[in-house]
């Protein structure tokens, strides 16, 4: 993505272990602090990123398989972009259809709420499979 004036660029690599999620939260908090993003937006970004990364940890690698999840944050004057990539099996979370939130919890099929939440919290979401990697991009106007 061509970015005119990069204000910030940070990377984090985590093993596919949900016990490392506090490291992700710390990473997001640091990025938000450096960009002087307000607390409410920082909490939303943390929630969206946690959903996205836990999704990758749950679906990309078969149980018992070790793998990594790479997270990159890049910001310019107007947008904060997160790229989450992994070498796991192909999984496009954006292909999931919209959740029908008019149905009661009992009537609703299991799953899909994470991506629904991410769609609500972020301004842009895209997915591609490239060079054997899942690449999920999330952007937020700041």
Coordinates of C-alpha atoms in Angstrom, one line a residue:
X1 CA 0.0 0.0 0.0
X2 CA 1.5 3.3 -1.0
X3 CA 1.8 5.5 2.0
X4 CA 2.8 9.1 1.7
X5 CA 4.1 10.0 5.1
X6 CA 4.7 6.9 7.3
X7 CA 4.3 8.1 10.9
X8 CA 4.8 4.7 12.4
X9 CA 5.8 1.1 11.4
X10 CA 5.9 -1.7 14.0
X11 CA 6.0 -5.5 13.7
X12 CA 5.2 -8.3 16.1
X13 CA 5.5 -12.1 15.6
X14 CA 3.6 -14.4 17.9
X15 CA 3.4 -18.2 18.0
X16 CA -0.1 -19.6 17.4
X17 CA -0.8 -19.8 21.1
X18 CA -3.7 -17.7 22.5
X19 CA -1.7 -17.4 25.8
X20 CA 0.4 -14.8 23.9
X21 CA -2.6 -12.5 23.3
X22 CA -1.5 -10.1 26.2
X23 CA 1.6 -9.4 24.0
X24 CA -0.7 -8.4 21.1
X25 CA -2.7 -6.1 23.5
X26 CA 0.6 -4.5 24.6
X27 CA 1.7 -4.1 21.0
X28 CA -1.7 -2.4 20.0
X29 CA -1.6 -0.2 23.1
X30 CA 2.0 1.0 22.3
X31 CA 1.0 1.7 18.7
X32 CA -2.1 3.7 19.9
X33 CA 0.0 5.6 22.4
X34 CA 2.6 6.6 19.8
X35 CA -0.2 7.8 17.5
X36 CA -2.0 9.5 20.4
X37 CA -5.2 7.6 19.6
X38 CA -7.9 8.1 22.3
X39 CA -8.7 5.4 24.8
X40 CA -12.1 4.4 23.3
X41 CA -10.7 3.9 19.8
X42 CA -7.6 2.1 21.2
X43 CA -10.0 -0.3 23.0
X44 CA -11.9 -0.9 19.8
X45 CA -8.7 -1.6 17.8
X46 CA -7.6 -4.0 20.6
X47 CA -10.8 -5.9 20.4
X48 CA -10.9 -6.1 16.6
X49 CA -7.2 -7.2 16.4
X50 CA -7.7 -9.7 19.2
X51 CA -10.7 -11.3 17.3
X52 CA -8.7 -11.4 14.1
X53 CA -5.5 -12.8 15.6
X54 CA -7.4 -15.4 17.7
X55 CA -9.3 -16.4 14.5
X56 CA -5.9 -17.0 12.8
X57 CA -4.6 -19.0 15.7
X58 CA -7.8 -21.1 15.8
X59 CA -8.2 -21.8 12.1
X60 CA -4.8 -21.5 10.3
X61 CA -2.9 -24.2 12.0
X62 CA -4.3 -27.7 12.8
X63 CA -4.3 -28.5 16.5
X64 CA -0.9 -29.5 17.7
X65 CA 0.9 -27.7 14.8
X66 CA 3.2 -24.9 15.7
X67 CA 3.1 -21.8 13.5
X68 CA 3.5 -18.1 13.6
X69 CA 1.3 -15.1 13.2
X70 CA 2.9 -11.9 11.9
X71 CA 1.3 -8.6 12.8
X72 CA 2.4 -5.3 11.2
X73 CA 1.1 -1.9 12.0
X74 CA 1.7 1.0 9.6
X75 CA 0.2 4.5 10.0
X76 CA 0.3 7.7 8.0
X77 CA -1.5 10.9 8.8
X78 CA -5.0 9.6 8.1
X79 CA -5.1 5.8 8.5
X80 CA -3.7 3.0 10.6
X81 CA -3.2 -0.3 8.7
X82 CA -2.8 -3.7 10.3
X83 CA -1.6 -6.6 8.3
X84 CA -1.9 -10.1 9.9
X85 CA -0.2 -12.9 8.0
X86 CA 0.4 -16.6 8.6
X87 CA 1.6 -19.7 6.7
X88 CA -1.3 -21.8 7.8
X89 CA -4.0 -23.4 5.7
X90 CA -6.1 -21.1 3.5
X91 CA -8.8 -19.3 5.4
X92 CA -10.6 -16.2 4.3
X93 CA -12.6 -14.7 7.2
X94 CA -14.1 -12.1 4.9
X95 CA -15.8 -14.8 2.9
X96 CA -18.1 -15.5 5.9
X97 CA -21.5 -14.1 5.2
X98 CA -22.9 -11.3 7.4
X99 CA -24.3 -12.5 10.7
X100 CA -28.1 -12.1 11.0
X101 CA -28.1 -10.2 14.3
X102 CA -31.9 -10.0 14.1
X103 CA -32.1 -13.7 15.0
X104 CA -32.0 -14.7 18.7
X105 CA -28.8 -16.3 20.0
X106 CA -30.5 -19.7 19.9
X107 CA -31.4 -19.4 16.3
X108 CA -28.1 -18.0 15.1
X109 CA -25.5 -20.5 13.7
X110 CA -22.3 -20.7 15.8
X111 CA -19.4 -18.5 14.6
X112 CA -19.1 -15.5 12.5
X113 CA -19.6 -13.0 15.3
X114 CA -15.8 -12.2 15.4
X115 CA -15.7 -11.1 11.8
X116 CA -19.0 -9.3 12.2
X117 CA -17.4 -7.4 15.1
X118 CA -14.3 -6.6 13.1
X119 CA -16.4 -5.3 10.2
X120 CA -18.2 -3.0 12.7
X121 CA -15.0 -1.7 14.3
X122 CA -12.7 -1.3 11.2
X123 CA -13.2 0.9 8.1
X124 CA -11.7 -1.5 5.6
X125 CA -11.0 -5.3 5.6
X126 CA -9.4 -7.3 2.8
X127 CA -8.0 -10.8 2.5
X128 CA -5.6 -12.4 0.0
X129 CA -3.8 -15.7 -0.3
X130 CA -0.3 -15.0 -1.6
X131 CA 2.9 -17.1 -1.7
X132 CA 1.4 -19.7 0.6
X133 CA 0.3 -17.1 3.1
X134 CA -3.0 -15.8 4.4
X135 CA -2.9 -12.0 4.5
X136 CA -5.6 -10.1 6.3
X137 CA -5.5 -6.3 6.1
X138 CA -7.5 -4.2 8.5
X139 CA -7.6 -0.4 8.2
X140 CA -9.0 2.3 10.5
X141 CA -9.3 6.0 9.8
X142 CA -7.6 8.0 12.6

